[in-house]
Amino acid sequence: MSEPPPPEPGTPARATDARLLTETVTRLRRSLRASIRTEYPWETLPMAQVELLQVLAERSPVRIGDLAARQRLATSTVSGLVGQMISAGLVARAVDPADRRASAVTLTDAGRDQLAAWARAHERRLNTALEGLDETDRTAIRDALPALVRLTDQLDGLV
């Protein structure tokens, strides 16, 4: 694995941290998706659909407008994704129990199963990669996880 490039002279440390974190997270996501598709060819869910399934696993039912706002996507984009996911049997549309005039999306058992299989495949792949690291690197990653969770919470709070 290659080391990140050194920062350009005069670059503030915070900007360098943000740039390196952005590059690393982007590379990590790309590497994980590519390796999963190589090792597990059944994994064909687009990331946007996975993210919607994850939201629905946390809270369901959810209106499409609320899903769009949470994911910071256009309502029409989410509506199209939900339509594809309904056709695949991953989600269902039903009357919103809070407002019978509106509809909401719920996760189906098939959607829950697909999401669980996706998570297990990624965990297996990450475990394999982590086992290839020395204990110092594994400890550093483990120690960084709480801060990364807090960073994610900060990003979720930004509008």
Coordinates of C-alpha atoms in Angstrom, one line a residue:
M1 CA 0.0 0.0 0.0
S2 CA 1.4 3.4 -0.8
E3 CA 1.9 6.2 1.7
P4 CA 0.0 9.5 1.1
P5 CA 1.9 12.2 -0.7
P6 CA 3.6 14.8 1.5
P7 CA 1.7 18.0 1.9
E8 CA 2.5 21.0 -0.3
P9 CA 4.7 23.6 1.5
G10 CA 2.6 26.2 3.3
T11 CA -0.5 24.0 3.5
P12 CA -2.3 24.5 6.8
A13 CA -2.3 21.2 8.9
R14 CA -6.1 21.1 9.1
A15 CA -6.4 21.4 5.3
T16 CA -3.9 18.6 4.9
D17 CA -5.7 16.4 7.4
A18 CA -9.0 17.0 5.6
R19 CA -7.5 16.3 2.2
L20 CA -5.7 13.2 3.3
L21 CA -8.8 11.9 5.1
T22 CA -10.9 12.6 2.0
E23 CA -8.4 10.8 -0.3
T24 CA -8.1 7.9 2.1
V25 CA -11.8 7.4 2.7
T26 CA -12.5 7.6 -1.1
R27 CA -9.7 5.1 -1.8
L28 CA -11.0 2.8 1.0
R29 CA -14.5 2.8 -0.4
R30 CA -13.4 2.2 -3.9
S31 CA -11.0 -0.6 -2.9
L32 CA -13.6 -2.3 -0.8
R33 CA -16.3 -2.1 -3.5
A34 CA -13.9 -3.4 -6.2
S35 CA -12.6 -6.2 -4.0
I36 CA -16.1 -7.3 -3.0
R37 CA -17.2 -7.5 -6.6
T38 CA -14.2 -9.5 -7.5
E39 CA -14.6 -12.0 -4.6
Y40 CA -18.4 -11.9 -4.4
P41 CA -19.8 -11.3 -7.9
W42 CA -23.4 -11.4 -6.5
E43 CA -22.8 -8.0 -4.9
T44 CA -24.5 -5.7 -7.3
L45 CA -26.3 -3.3 -5.1
P46 CA -25.4 0.3 -6.0
M47 CA -24.1 2.2 -3.0
A48 CA -27.0 4.6 -3.1
Q49 CA -29.4 1.7 -2.6
V50 CA -27.3 0.3 0.2
E51 CA -27.3 3.6 1.9
L52 CA -31.1 3.8 1.7
L53 CA -31.4 0.2 3.0
Q54 CA -29.2 1.2 5.9
V55 CA -31.4 4.2 6.8
L56 CA -34.5 2.0 6.5
A57 CA -32.9 -0.6 8.8
E58 CA -32.4 2.1 11.4
R59 CA -35.9 3.6 11.1
S60 CA -38.8 2.4 9.1
P61 CA -41.3 3.4 7.7
V62 CA -39.9 6.6 6.2
R63 CA -41.4 9.0 3.7
I64 CA -39.5 9.4 0.4
G65 CA -39.1 13.2 1.1
D66 CA -37.5 12.4 4.5
L67 CA -35.2 9.8 2.9
A68 CA -34.1 12.4 0.4
A69 CA -33.5 15.1 3.0
R70 CA -31.5 12.7 5.2
Q71 CA -29.3 11.5 2.3
R72 CA -29.1 15.0 0.8
L73 CA -30.5 13.8 -2.5
A74 CA -33.2 15.1 -4.8
T75 CA -36.6 13.6 -4.0
S76 CA -36.9 12.5 -7.7
T77 CA -33.6 10.6 -7.3
V78 CA -34.7 8.8 -4.2
S79 CA -38.1 8.1 -5.7
G80 CA -36.4 6.5 -8.7
L81 CA -34.1 4.4 -6.4
V82 CA -37.1 3.4 -4.3
G83 CA -38.9 2.3 -7.5
Q84 CA -36.0 0.1 -8.5
M85 CA -35.8 -1.3 -4.9
I86 CA -39.6 -2.0 -4.9
S87 CA -39.2 -3.9 -8.2
A88 CA -36.3 -5.9 -6.6
G89 CA -38.5 -6.7 -3.6
L90 CA -36.1 -4.9 -1.2
V91 CA -38.5 -2.3 0.0
A92 CA -42.3 -1.8 0.0
R93 CA -44.4 1.3 -0.1
A94 CA -47.3 1.6 2.3
V95 CA -49.6 4.1 3.8
D96 CA -47.8 6.3 6.3
P97 CA -49.2 5.4 9.7
A98 CA -48.7 9.0 10.8
D99 CA -50.6 10.5 7.9
R100 CA -52.9 8.2 6.0
R101 CA -52.8 10.6 3.0
A102 CA -49.1 10.0 2.4
S103 CA -47.0 6.9 1.7
A104 CA -43.9 5.7 3.4
V105 CA -41.2 3.1 2.5
T106 CA -40.5 0.1 4.6
L107 CA -37.7 -2.4 4.5
T108 CA -38.8 -5.9 3.5
D109 CA -37.4 -9.2 4.8
A110 CA -35.6 -9.6 1.5
G111 CA -34.1 -6.1 1.8
R112 CA -33.0 -6.8 5.4
D113 CA -31.5 -10.1 4.2
Q114 CA -29.7 -8.5 1.3
L115 CA -28.3 -5.7 3.6
A116 CA -27.1 -8.3 6.1
A117 CA -25.4 -10.3 3.4
W118 CA -23.8 -7.1 2.1
A119 CA -22.5 -6.2 5.6
R120 CA -21.2 -9.8 6.2
A121 CA -19.3 -9.8 2.9
H122 CA -17.7 -6.4 3.6
E123 CA -16.8 -7.5 7.2
R124 CA -15.2 -10.7 5.9
R125 CA -13.2 -8.7 3.3
L126 CA -12.1 -6.1 5.9
N127 CA -11.2 -8.7 8.4
T128 CA -9.0 -10.4 5.8
A129 CA -7.3 -7.1 5.1
L130 CA -6.9 -6.2 8.8
E131 CA -5.3 -9.6 9.4
G132 CA -2.6 -8.7 6.9
L133 CA -1.6 -5.7 8.9
D134 CA 0.7 -5.7 11.9
E135 CA -0.7 -5.3 15.4
T136 CA 0.5 -1.6 15.6
D137 CA -1.6 -0.7 12.5
R138 CA -4.6 -2.7 13.7
T139 CA -4.4 -1.0 17.1
A140 CA -4.1 2.4 15.4
I141 CA -7.2 1.7 13.3
R142 CA -9.2 0.4 16.4
D143 CA -8.1 3.5 18.4
A144 CA -9.2 5.8 15.6
L145 CA -12.7 4.4 15.3
P146 CA -14.4 6.4 18.1
A147 CA -13.0 9.6 16.7
L148 CA -14.2 8.6 13.2
V149 CA -17.7 8.0 14.6
R150 CA -17.6 11.5 16.2
L151 CA -16.4 13.0 12.9
T152 CA -19.3 11.3 11.1
D153 CA -21.8 12.7 13.7
Q154 CA -20.3 16.1 13.1
L155 CA -20.7 15.8 9.3
D156 CA -24.3 14.5 9.8
G157 CA -25.0 17.6 11.8
L158 CA -23.8 20.0 9.0
V159 CA -26.5 21.2 6.6

